[in-house]
Amino acid sequence: MASQTNLLILFSFLVIANSLFLLPLPSSATLISLCSPSAIYNLGDSISDTGNLIRETTSPAASMFAHLPYGISFFGNQPTGRCSNGLLMIDYLALSLRLPLLNPYLEKDSDFSHGVNFAVAGSTALNSSLLAENNINSPVTNSSLSIQLSWLKSHLNSTCYTDCEEQLKKSIFFVGEIGGNDYNYAFFQGKTMEDLQNSLVPHVIQSIKTTAMEVIKLGATRVVIPGNFPIGCFPIYLTIFQINDTAAYDEFKCLKGLNNFAMFHNDQLQQALQQLRDEYPNVDIVYADYYNAFKWVFDKAPLLGLDMDSLQKACCGSGGQYNFDPRNVCGTPEVTVCSIPDTHISWDGIHLTEKAYRNMANWLIRDLTPKLNCLF
């Protein structure tokens, strides 16, 4: 508990420092100014997994996240199962709300009095069977969004009994980010953008929408649903889909086509969320704009102390223009780590550094604060 208190003090300082560089967004850079929830419940994938994958499987992918260099910047220099060098956005959001860091659901002896993290790295919005019908293999975990929802229901049934409604009114639910892996697996297994837009995106959006509805039916009154990142800026995509055509890249040297696909997903998601708002007018259903939060970090990189020559490069990686090799990834013995991770946006070519997540969280906090009606 003392370490989390220290983290809260540190985060409060960082919020003030980083707010000097923020765009003129509304109000304060801390959710606590309006919101005093008693708990956070989180569903998602590696962007927010705080240790579920390493507890559910002994796969090589999971074991990498359980060992250094993952966690080298975490309090106490310890790997926790987070797919980064340190804290994640969900951690900074919890700290902003003056709540403890969320423990993973599969760590059964944990304290869940202030919420639970059900996210699993590698998870998908769609069940593996539905992905298989589209000839897409889900290689990391079968703990898809529907499985995580079943965990949530089981947890609530075993903990809050008759007072669930009151408890959930004082909680915030995050449904995602989710769906990114559905697209990752599809792209890396040879599917085209047209394939995905026509045959996959509608199902992913429907899965997220259905899960949000189920959470609302459980009693949630505040639901945050993030969109996808500009994936064309990530080293894994820049490496695998590298092309000798300058017109294919934007001003940040990101692949425009892939970013347009991410925006397509986000547009479809926001339309679905508006339908939910129409159906549940008394519920705060808020879109978390991960896309623009990430692009803001890119745009403000010099002010944030990021190395301009390393914006598209992985900190932990090996070889090539983007310091990423899918055959020799972060966590394997031959791969080195950059000397100062805080100068990079990308940690391992797939996930972001603690510094990037912290700055994205600051942007999101300021954007979400006026949208969440959190006057308890």
mmCIF file of C-alpha atoms in Angstrom:
data_model
loop_
_atom_site.group_PDB
_atom_site.id
_atom_site.type_symbol
_atom_site.label_atom_id
_atom_site.label_comp_id
_atom_site.label_asym_id
_atom_site.label_seq_id
_atom_site.Cartn_x
_atom_site.Cartn_y
_atom_site.Cartn_z
ATOM 1 C CA MET A 1 0.000 0.000 0.000
ATOM 2 C CA ALA A 2 2.884 2.350 0.742
ATOM 3 C CA SER A 3 4.247 1.899 -2.756
ATOM 4 C CA GLN A 4 0.883 2.786 -4.274
ATOM 5 C CA THR A 5 0.720 5.887 -2.068
ATOM 6 C CA ASN A 6 4.115 6.896 -3.407
ATOM 7 C CA LEU A 7 2.870 6.303 -6.937
ATOM 8 C CA LEU A 8 -0.146 8.516 -6.294
ATOM 9 C CA ILE A 9 2.074 11.332 -5.009
ATOM 10 C CA LEU A 10 4.383 10.938 -8.005
ATOM 11 C CA PHE A 11 1.480 10.898 -10.444
ATOM 12 C CA SER A 12 -0.026 14.049 -8.948
ATOM 13 C CA PHE A 13 3.276 15.814 -9.576
ATOM 14 C CA LEU A 14 3.517 14.482 -13.118
ATOM 15 C CA VAL A 15 -0.028 15.575 -13.935
ATOM 16 C CA ILE A 16 0.845 19.138 -12.944
ATOM 17 C CA ALA A 17 4.120 19.079 -14.864
ATOM 18 C CA ASN A 18 2.675 17.580 -18.027
ATOM 19 C CA SER A 19 -0.388 19.835 -17.971
ATOM 20 C CA LEU A 20 1.920 22.692 -18.939
ATOM 21 C CA PHE A 21 2.190 21.116 -22.384
ATOM 22 C CA LEU A 22 -1.409 20.036 -22.892
ATOM 23 C CA LEU A 23 -3.748 21.436 -25.478
ATOM 24 C CA PRO A 24 -6.438 23.764 -24.084
ATOM 25 C CA LEU A 25 -8.811 20.993 -23.098
ATOM 26 C CA PRO A 26 -11.518 21.528 -20.481
ATOM 27 C CA SER A 27 -11.020 21.698 -16.748
ATOM 28 C CA SER A 28 -8.443 19.970 -14.585
ATOM 29 C CA ALA A 29 -6.162 17.083 -15.531
ATOM 30 C CA THR A 30 -7.486 14.840 -12.782
ATOM 31 C CA LEU A 31 -10.758 12.926 -12.737
ATOM 32 C CA ILE A 32 -10.964 13.352 -8.984
ATOM 33 C CA SER A 33 -12.123 16.946 -9.516
ATOM 34 C CA LEU A 34 -15.538 15.575 -10.433
ATOM 35 C CA CYS A 35 -15.454 11.887 -9.743
ATOM 36 C CA SER A 36 -15.050 9.796 -6.600
ATOM 37 C CA PRO A 37 -15.848 6.225 -7.665
ATOM 38 C CA SER A 38 -15.394 3.332 -5.300
ATOM 39 C CA ALA A 39 -14.192 0.869 -7.956
ATOM 40 C CA ILE A 40 -13.031 0.349 -11.539
ATOM 41 C CA TYR A 41 -13.889 -2.751 -13.550
ATOM 42 C CA ASN A 42 -11.825 -3.245 -16.695
ATOM 43 C CA LEU A 43 -12.198 -5.525 -19.712
ATOM 44 C CA GLY A 44 -9.596 -5.498 -22.460
ATOM 45 C CA ASP A 45 -6.352 -6.819 -23.900
ATOM 46 C CA SER A 46 -2.617 -6.173 -23.509
ATOM 47 C CA ILE A 47 -3.125 -2.413 -23.416
ATOM 48 C CA SER A 48 -4.591 -2.825 -19.938
ATOM 49 C CA ASP A 49 -3.721 -6.355 -18.714
ATOM 50 C CA THR A 50 -2.050 -6.095 -15.300
ATOM 51 C CA GLY A 51 -1.187 -9.775 -15.018
ATOM 52 C CA ASN A 52 -3.948 -12.122 -16.183
ATOM 53 C CA LEU A 53 -2.194 -13.686 -19.175
ATOM 54 C CA ILE A 54 0.869 -14.760 -17.213
ATOM 55 C CA ARG A 55 -1.424 -16.490 -14.714
ATOM 56 C CA GLU A 56 -3.642 -18.345 -17.164
ATOM 57 C CA THR A 57 -1.029 -19.929 -19.400
ATOM 58 C CA THR A 58 2.576 -21.071 -19.676
ATOM 59 C CA SER A 59 2.901 -20.029 -23.326
ATOM 60 C CA PRO A 60 6.168 -18.371 -24.440
ATOM 61 C CA ALA A 61 4.344 -15.102 -25.086
ATOM 62 C CA ALA A 62 3.073 -15.018 -21.526
ATOM 63 C CA SER A 63 6.420 -15.933 -19.998
ATOM 64 C CA MET A 64 8.123 -12.979 -21.693
ATOM 65 C CA PHE A 65 5.805 -10.548 -19.927
ATOM 66 C CA ALA A 66 6.574 -12.241 -16.615
ATOM 67 C CA HIS A 67 10.300 -11.468 -16.842
ATOM 68 C CA LEU A 68 12.574 -8.487 -17.283
ATOM 69 C CA PRO A 69 13.024 -6.308 -19.258
ATOM 70 C CA TYR A 70 9.233 -6.051 -18.966
ATOM 71 C CA GLY A 71 8.631 -4.057 -15.813
ATOM 72 C CA ILE A 72 12.118 -2.511 -15.598
ATOM 73 C CA SER A 73 10.569 0.895 -14.866
ATOM 74 C CA PHE A 74 7.803 -0.400 -12.627
ATOM 75 C CA PHE A 75 7.939 0.557 -8.957
ATOM 76 C CA GLY A 76 10.537 -1.807 -7.506
ATOM 77 C CA ASN A 77 11.908 -2.816 -10.930
ATOM 78 C CA GLN A 78 9.705 -5.873 -11.195
ATOM 79 C CA PRO A 79 7.775 -7.587 -14.011
ATOM 80 C CA THR A 80 4.062 -7.850 -13.289
ATOM 81 C CA GLY A 81 2.620 -9.166 -16.533
ATOM 82 C CA ARG A 82 2.109 -5.656 -17.898
ATOM 83 C CA CYS A 83 3.187 -5.453 -21.533
ATOM 84 C CA SER A 84 5.392 -2.415 -21.034
ATOM 85 C CA ASN A 85 8.435 -1.241 -19.136
ATOM 86 C CA GLY A 86 6.193 0.205 -16.410
ATOM 87 C CA LEU A 87 2.704 1.503 -15.752
ATOM 88 C CA LEU A 88 -0.214 1.424 -18.207
ATOM 89 C CA MET A 89 -2.975 3.913 -18.943
ATOM 90 C CA ILE A 90 -5.414 2.026 -16.715
ATOM 91 C CA ASP A 91 -2.908 2.446 -13.874
ATOM 92 C CA TYR A 92 -2.690 6.199 -14.341
ATOM 93 C CA LEU A 93 -6.461 6.469 -14.596
ATOM 94 C CA ALA A 94 -6.844 4.567 -11.317
ATOM 95 C CA LEU A 95 -4.258 6.781 -9.619
ATOM 96 C CA SER A 96 -6.043 9.869 -10.894
ATOM 97 C CA LEU A 97 -9.216 8.602 -9.223
ATOM 98 C CA ARG A 98 -7.236 7.973 -6.012
ATOM 99 C CA LEU A 99 -7.815 4.257 -6.257
ATOM 100 C CA PRO A 100 -5.269 1.439 -5.905
ATOM 101 C CA LEU A 101 -3.809 -0.129 -9.021
ATOM 102 C CA LEU A 102 -6.192 -2.782 -10.363
ATOM 103 C CA ASN A 103 -5.252 -6.344 -9.511
ATOM 104 C CA PRO A 104 -5.720 -9.052 -12.156
ATOM 105 C CA TYR A 105 -8.773 -11.270 -11.732
ATOM 106 C CA LEU A 106 -6.725 -14.471 -11.979
ATOM 107 C CA GLU A 107 -4.599 -13.479 -8.974
ATOM 108 C CA LYS A 108 -7.112 -15.027 -6.622
ATOM 109 C CA ASP A 109 -5.638 -13.853 -3.336
ATOM 110 C CA SER A 110 -5.763 -10.194 -4.398
ATOM 111 C CA ASP A 111 -7.719 -7.330 -2.886
ATOM 112 C CA PHE A 112 -10.667 -6.605 -5.198
ATOM 113 C CA SER A 113 -12.432 -4.120 -2.934
ATOM 114 C CA HIS A 114 -11.724 -1.254 -5.336
ATOM 115 C CA GLY A 115 -12.313 -3.069 -8.595
ATOM 116 C CA VAL A 116 -10.972 -5.860 -10.769
ATOM 117 C CA ASN A 117 -9.008 -6.079 -13.988
ATOM 118 C CA PHE A 118 -10.314 -8.791 -16.321
ATOM 119 C CA ALA A 119 -8.191 -7.806 -19.339
ATOM 120 C CA VAL A 120 -5.988 -10.484 -20.901
ATOM 121 C CA ALA A 121 -3.086 -9.742 -23.223
ATOM 122 C CA GLY A 122 -3.692 -11.192 -26.666
ATOM 123 C CA SER A 123 -7.455 -11.381 -26.203
ATOM 124 C CA THR A 124 -9.974 -10.599 -28.912
ATOM 125 C CA ALA A 125 -13.404 -9.052 -29.133
ATOM 126 C CA LEU A 126 -14.652 -12.130 -30.995
ATOM 127 C CA ASN A 127 -14.596 -15.720 -29.791
ATOM 128 C CA SER A 128 -11.871 -17.880 -31.317
ATOM 129 C CA SER A 129 -14.532 -20.040 -33.001
ATOM 130 C CA LEU A 130 -15.972 -17.061 -34.881
ATOM 131 C CA LEU A 131 -12.497 -15.927 -35.894
ATOM 132 C CA ALA A 132 -11.786 -19.461 -37.118
ATOM 133 C CA GLU A 133 -14.872 -19.263 -39.346
ATOM 134 C CA ASN A 134 -13.086 -16.354 -41.037
ATOM 135 C CA ASN A 135 -9.841 -18.373 -41.239
ATOM 136 C CA ILE A 136 -8.196 -16.303 -38.511
ATOM 137 C CA ASN A 137 -6.210 -17.999 -35.782
ATOM 138 C CA SER A 138 -6.119 -16.518 -32.269
ATOM 139 C CA PRO A 139 -2.736 -17.801 -31.041
ATOM 140 C CA VAL A 140 -2.293 -16.287 -27.577
ATOM 141 C CA THR A 141 -5.420 -16.828 -25.473
ATOM 142 C CA ASN A 142 -9.041 -17.916 -25.703
ATOM 143 C CA SER A 143 -10.094 -15.395 -23.046
ATOM 144 C CA SER A 144 -12.086 -13.241 -25.428
ATOM 145 C CA LEU A 145 -14.413 -10.419 -24.456
ATOM 146 C CA SER A 146 -17.306 -12.798 -23.760
ATOM 147 C CA ILE A 147 -15.122 -14.865 -21.408
ATOM 148 C CA GLN A 148 -14.069 -11.743 -19.545
ATOM 149 C CA LEU A 149 -17.716 -10.711 -19.249
ATOM 150 C CA SER A 150 -18.508 -14.104 -17.717
ATOM 151 C CA TRP A 151 -15.693 -13.559 -15.210
ATOM 152 C CA LEU A 152 -17.173 -10.176 -14.325
ATOM 153 C CA LYS A 153 -20.606 -11.660 -13.739
ATOM 154 C CA SER A 154 -19.162 -14.488 -11.654
ATOM 155 C CA HIS A 155 -17.168 -12.033 -9.570
ATOM 156 C CA LEU A 156 -20.174 -9.818 -8.892
ATOM 157 C CA ASN A 157 -22.357 -12.809 -8.028
ATOM 158 C CA SER A 158 -19.811 -13.958 -5.479
ATOM 159 C CA THR A 159 -19.037 -10.604 -3.877
ATOM 160 C CA CYS A 160 -21.840 -8.053 -3.849
ATOM 161 C CA TYR A 161 -24.892 -10.328 -3.423
ATOM 162 C CA THR A 162 -27.958 -8.111 -2.932
ATOM 163 C CA ASP A 163 -26.281 -4.681 -3.023
ATOM 164 C CA CYS A 164 -24.778 -4.912 -6.525
ATOM 165 C CA GLU A 165 -26.855 -2.059 -7.892
ATOM 166 C CA GLU A 166 -25.648 0.456 -5.325
ATOM 167 C CA GLN A 167 -22.052 -0.720 -5.669
ATOM 168 C CA LEU A 168 -22.075 -0.488 -9.456
ATOM 169 C CA LYS A 169 -23.557 3.003 -9.397
ATOM 170 C CA LYS A 170 -20.356 4.093 -7.708
ATOM 171 C CA SER A 171 -18.076 2.365 -10.202
ATOM 172 C CA ILE A 172 -16.605 3.049 -13.618
ATOM 173 C CA PHE A 173 -16.480 0.314 -16.256
ATOM 174 C CA PHE A 174 -13.932 0.229 -19.069
ATOM 175 C CA VAL A 175 -14.896 -1.975 -22.014
ATOM 176 C CA GLY A 176 -11.665 -2.078 -23.970
ATOM 177 C CA GLU A 177 -9.571 -1.140 -25.736
ATOM 178 C CA ILE A 178 -10.552 -4.397 -27.434
ATOM 179 C CA GLY A 179 -10.713 -5.530 -31.049
ATOM 180 C CA GLY A 180 -7.181 -4.532 -31.938
ATOM 181 C CA ASN A 181 -5.973 -8.125 -31.770
ATOM 182 C CA ASP A 182 -8.794 -9.339 -34.003
ATOM 183 C CA TYR A 183 -7.377 -7.025 -36.651
ATOM 184 C CA ASN A 184 -3.727 -7.729 -35.792
ATOM 185 C CA TYR A 185 -4.164 -11.464 -36.247
ATOM 186 C CA ALA A 186 -6.152 -10.961 -39.440
ATOM 187 C CA PHE A 187 -3.632 -8.576 -41.014
ATOM 188 C CA PHE A 188 -0.642 -10.723 -40.084
ATOM 189 C CA GLN A 189 -2.382 -13.789 -41.496
ATOM 190 C CA GLY A 190 -2.854 -12.187 -44.900
ATOM 191 C CA LYS A 191 -6.277 -10.538 -44.755
ATOM 192 C CA THR A 192 -6.766 -7.262 -46.609
ATOM 193 C CA MET A 193 -8.321 -4.064 -45.311
ATOM 194 C CA GLU A 194 -11.315 -4.666 -47.536
ATOM 195 C CA ASP A 195 -11.722 -8.138 -46.052
ATOM 196 C CA LEU A 196 -11.720 -6.728 -42.561
ATOM 197 C CA GLN A 197 -13.996 -3.771 -43.225
ATOM 198 C CA ASN A 198 -16.628 -5.981 -44.813
ATOM 199 C CA SER A 199 -16.434 -9.221 -42.833
ATOM 200 C CA LEU A 200 -14.797 -8.480 -39.483
ATOM 201 C CA VAL A 201 -15.334 -4.904 -38.312
ATOM 202 C CA PRO A 202 -19.154 -5.203 -38.051
ATOM 203 C CA HIS A 203 -18.790 -8.285 -35.825
ATOM 204 C CA VAL A 204 -16.145 -6.650 -33.634
ATOM 205 C CA ILE A 205 -18.296 -3.542 -33.178
ATOM 206 C CA GLN A 206 -21.342 -5.656 -32.365
ATOM 207 C CA SER A 207 -19.367 -7.630 -29.773
ATOM 208 C CA ILE A 208 -18.236 -4.451 -28.029
ATOM 209 C CA LYS A 209 -21.737 -2.977 -28.161
ATOM 210 C CA THR A 210 -23.337 -6.166 -26.820
ATOM 211 C CA THR A 211 -20.828 -6.356 -23.970
ATOM 212 C CA ALA A 212 -21.473 -2.724 -23.059
ATOM 213 C CA MET A 213 -25.210 -3.464 -23.000
ATOM 214 C CA GLU A 214 -24.640 -6.439 -20.706
ATOM 215 C CA VAL A 215 -22.557 -4.299 -18.355
ATOM 216 C CA ILE A 216 -25.304 -1.671 -18.283
ATOM 217 C CA LYS A 217 -27.909 -4.353 -17.530
ATOM 218 C CA LEU A 218 -25.785 -5.417 -14.569
ATOM 219 C CA GLY A 219 -26.210 -1.920 -13.174
ATOM 220 C CA ALA A 220 -23.333 0.120 -14.582
ATOM 221 C CA THR A 221 -24.119 3.819 -14.960
ATOM 222 C CA ARG A 222 -20.719 4.991 -16.240
ATOM 223 C CA VAL A 223 -19.126 3.095 -19.107
ATOM 224 C CA VAL A 224 -15.974 4.141 -20.954
ATOM 225 C CA ILE A 225 -15.298 2.499 -24.309
ATOM 226 C CA PRO A 226 -11.956 3.256 -25.990
ATOM 227 C CA GLY A 227 -11.256 3.255 -29.697
ATOM 228 C CA ASN A 228 -8.273 1.867 -31.573
ATOM 229 C CA PHE A 229 -4.806 3.386 -31.957
ATOM 230 C CA PRO A 230 -3.332 4.731 -35.213
ATOM 231 C CA ILE A 231 -1.783 1.327 -35.894
ATOM 232 C CA GLY A 232 0.086 2.644 -38.924
ATOM 233 C CA CYS A 233 2.479 4.355 -36.495
ATOM 234 C CA PHE A 234 3.499 1.154 -34.694
ATOM 235 C CA PRO A 235 6.892 -0.451 -35.466
ATOM 236 C CA ILE A 236 5.366 -3.898 -36.011
ATOM 237 C CA TYR A 237 3.127 -2.580 -38.793
ATOM 238 C CA LEU A 238 5.760 -0.224 -40.178
ATOM 239 C CA THR A 239 8.138 -3.180 -40.441
ATOM 240 C CA ILE A 240 5.808 -5.819 -41.849
ATOM 241 C CA PHE A 241 4.001 -3.519 -44.287
ATOM 242 C CA GLN A 242 6.951 -1.306 -45.200
ATOM 243 C CA ILE A 243 6.628 0.066 -48.716
ATOM 244 C CA ASN A 244 8.908 2.106 -50.957
ATOM 245 C CA ASP A 245 6.340 4.813 -51.673
ATOM 246 C CA THR A 246 6.511 8.104 -49.782
ATOM 247 C CA ALA A 247 2.873 8.818 -50.656
ATOM 248 C CA ALA A 248 1.852 5.898 -48.443
ATOM 249 C CA TYR A 249 3.133 7.725 -45.339
ATOM 250 C CA ASP A 250 1.778 10.759 -43.493
ATOM 251 C CA GLU A 251 3.614 13.692 -41.890
ATOM 252 C CA PHE A 252 4.522 11.496 -38.899
ATOM 253 C CA LYS A 253 5.942 8.809 -41.247
ATOM 254 C CA CYS A 254 3.043 6.516 -40.358
ATOM 255 C CA LEU A 255 1.242 4.319 -42.890
ATOM 256 C CA LYS A 256 -1.861 6.236 -43.954
ATOM 257 C CA GLY A 257 -3.856 3.232 -45.123
ATOM 258 C CA LEU A 258 -3.602 1.449 -41.788
ATOM 259 C CA ASN A 259 -4.461 4.620 -39.886
ATOM 260 C CA ASN A 260 -7.492 5.093 -42.122
ATOM 261 C CA PHE A 261 -8.568 1.576 -41.231
ATOM 262 C CA ALA A 262 -8.258 2.381 -37.520
ATOM 263 C CA MET A 263 -10.361 5.508 -38.060
ATOM 264 C CA PHE A 264 -12.957 3.403 -39.873
ATOM 265 C CA HIS A 265 -13.222 1.128 -36.826
ATOM 266 C CA ASN A 266 -13.435 4.144 -34.522
ATOM 267 C CA ASP A 267 -16.152 5.794 -36.609
ATOM 268 C CA GLN A 268 -18.213 2.598 -36.593
ATOM 269 C CA LEU A 269 -17.703 2.251 -32.854
ATOM 270 C CA GLN A 270 -18.828 5.806 -32.150
ATOM 271 C CA GLN A 271 -21.991 5.268 -34.189
ATOM 272 C CA ALA A 272 -22.725 2.161 -32.113
ATOM 273 C CA LEU A 273 -22.147 4.104 -28.900
ATOM 274 C CA GLN A 274 -24.606 6.773 -29.986
ATOM 275 C CA GLN A 275 -27.196 4.052 -30.482
ATOM 276 C CA LEU A 276 -26.499 2.893 -26.929
ATOM 277 C CA ARG A 277 -26.882 6.442 -25.601
ATOM 278 C CA ASP A 278 -30.252 6.712 -27.318
ATOM 279 C CA GLU A 279 -31.332 3.434 -25.723
ATOM 280 C CA TYR A 280 -29.904 4.205 -22.267
ATOM 281 C CA PRO A 281 -30.223 7.985 -21.803
ATOM 282 C CA ASN A 282 -29.552 7.795 -18.061
ATOM 283 C CA VAL A 283 -26.194 6.076 -18.483
ATOM 284 C CA ASP A 284 -22.940 7.932 -19.178
ATOM 285 C CA ILE A 285 -21.501 6.124 -22.209
ATOM 286 C CA VAL A 286 -18.208 7.782 -23.079
ATOM 287 C CA TYR A 287 -15.858 7.219 -25.992
ATOM 288 C CA ALA A 288 -12.160 7.309 -25.037
ATOM 289 C CA ASP A 289 -10.255 8.682 -28.007
ATOM 290 C CA TYR A 290 -7.048 6.638 -27.951
ATOM 291 C CA TYR A 291 -6.397 7.581 -31.582
ATOM 292 C CA ASN A 292 -6.096 11.316 -31.015
ATOM 293 C CA ALA A 293 -4.448 10.904 -27.624
ATOM 294 C CA PHE A 294 -1.686 8.939 -29.344
ATOM 295 C CA LYS A 295 -1.392 11.384 -32.236
ATOM 296 C CA TRP A 296 -1.141 14.226 -29.709
ATOM 297 C CA VAL A 297 1.894 12.538 -28.139
ATOM 298 C CA PHE A 298 3.467 12.319 -31.589
ATOM 299 C CA ASP A 299 2.696 15.953 -32.309
ATOM 300 C CA LYS A 300 4.052 17.204 -28.979
ATOM 301 C CA ALA A 301 7.016 14.821 -28.845
ATOM 302 C CA PRO A 302 9.750 17.505 -28.471
ATOM 303 C CA LEU A 303 7.926 19.196 -25.586
ATOM 304 C CA LEU A 304 7.426 15.830 -23.892
ATOM 305 C CA GLY A 305 11.119 14.969 -23.986
ATOM 306 C CA LEU A 306 10.838 12.278 -26.649
ATOM 307 C CA ASP A 307 13.666 11.572 -29.074
ATOM 308 C CA MET A 308 12.535 12.776 -32.502
ATOM 309 C CA ASP A 309 14.750 10.205 -34.228
ATOM 310 C CA SER A 310 13.129 7.335 -32.314
ATOM 311 C CA LEU A 311 9.403 8.067 -32.602
ATOM 312 C CA GLN A 312 8.821 5.042 -34.813
ATOM 313 C CA LYS A 313 11.467 2.835 -33.208
ATOM 314 C CA ALA A 314 10.999 0.231 -30.503
ATOM 315 C CA CYS A 315 13.020 0.747 -27.321
ATOM 316 C CA CYS A 316 13.279 -2.998 -26.723
ATOM 317 C CA GLY A 317 14.004 -4.615 -30.057
ATOM 318 C CA SER A 318 16.587 -5.543 -32.642
ATOM 319 C CA GLY A 319 17.430 -4.551 -36.167
ATOM 320 C CA GLY A 320 15.889 -2.765 -39.069
ATOM 321 C CA GLN A 321 14.681 0.770 -39.576
ATOM 322 C CA TYR A 322 12.194 0.482 -36.702
ATOM 323 C CA ASN A 323 14.313 -1.643 -34.321
ATOM 324 C CA PHE A 324 11.756 -4.426 -34.594
ATOM 325 C CA ASP A 325 12.201 -7.980 -35.818
ATOM 326 C CA PRO A 326 9.197 -10.326 -35.498
ATOM 327 C CA ARG A 327 11.603 -13.288 -35.315
ATOM 328 C CA ASN A 328 13.613 -11.759 -32.472
ATOM 329 C CA VAL A 329 11.299 -9.824 -30.190
ATOM 330 C CA CYS A 330 11.692 -8.096 -26.846
ATOM 331 C CA GLY A 331 12.313 -10.573 -24.062
ATOM 332 C CA THR A 332 14.545 -12.931 -26.018
ATOM 333 C CA PRO A 333 18.193 -13.100 -24.931
ATOM 334 C CA GLU A 334 19.712 -11.363 -27.957
ATOM 335 C CA VAL A 335 17.461 -8.296 -27.797
ATOM 336 C CA THR A 336 18.729 -5.123 -26.162
ATOM 337 C CA VAL A 337 16.874 -2.283 -24.436
ATOM 338 C CA CYS A 338 17.442 1.396 -25.142
ATOM 339 C CA SER A 339 19.268 3.276 -22.391
ATOM 340 C CA ILE A 340 16.406 5.677 -21.603
ATOM 341 C CA PRO A 341 12.929 4.215 -22.313
ATOM 342 C CA ASP A 342 11.334 7.586 -21.495
ATOM 343 C CA THR A 343 12.695 8.942 -24.781
ATOM 344 C CA HIS A 344 10.630 6.426 -26.780
ATOM 345 C CA ILE A 345 6.937 6.035 -27.574
ATOM 346 C CA SER A 346 7.137 2.344 -28.481
ATOM 347 C CA TRP A 347 8.373 -0.134 -25.905
ATOM 348 C CA ASP A 348 8.571 -3.401 -27.844
ATOM 349 C CA GLY A 349 7.205 -2.502 -31.268
ATOM 350 C CA ILE A 350 3.689 -3.564 -30.289
ATOM 351 C CA HIS A 351 3.073 -1.870 -26.944
ATOM 352 C CA LEU A 352 3.971 1.581 -25.649
ATOM 353 C CA THR A 353 6.368 2.809 -22.991
ATOM 354 C CA GLU A 354 5.259 3.969 -19.575
ATOM 355 C CA LYS A 355 6.111 7.537 -20.668
ATOM 356 C CA ALA A 356 3.806 7.313 -23.684
ATOM 357 C CA TYR A 357 1.000 5.782 -21.630
ATOM 358 C CA ARG A 358 1.378 8.472 -18.967
ATOM 359 C CA ASN A 359 1.066 11.278 -21.489
ATOM 360 C CA MET A 360 -1.849 9.608 -23.244
ATOM 361 C CA ALA A 361 -3.554 9.161 -19.882
ATOM 362 C CA ASN A 362 -3.095 12.859 -19.086
ATOM 363 C CA TRP A 363 -4.729 13.786 -22.390
ATOM 364 C CA LEU A 364 -7.560 11.322 -21.831
ATOM 365 C CA ILE A 365 -8.200 12.442 -18.265
ATOM 366 C CA ARG A 366 -8.699 16.018 -19.396
ATOM 367 C CA ASP A 367 -10.921 14.863 -22.250
ATOM 368 C CA LEU A 368 -13.019 12.463 -20.149
ATOM 369 C CA THR A 369 -13.510 14.621 -17.069
ATOM 370 C CA PRO A 370 -16.317 16.843 -18.437
ATOM 371 C CA LYS A 371 -17.987 13.871 -20.131
ATOM 372 C CA LEU A 372 -18.284 11.666 -17.044
ATOM 373 C CA ASN A 373 -21.068 12.757 -14.717
ATOM 374 C CA CYS A 374 -19.262 11.573 -11.614
ATOM 375 C CA LEU A 375 -20.751 13.675 -8.843
ATOM 376 C CA PHE A 376 -21.324 10.949 -6.220
#
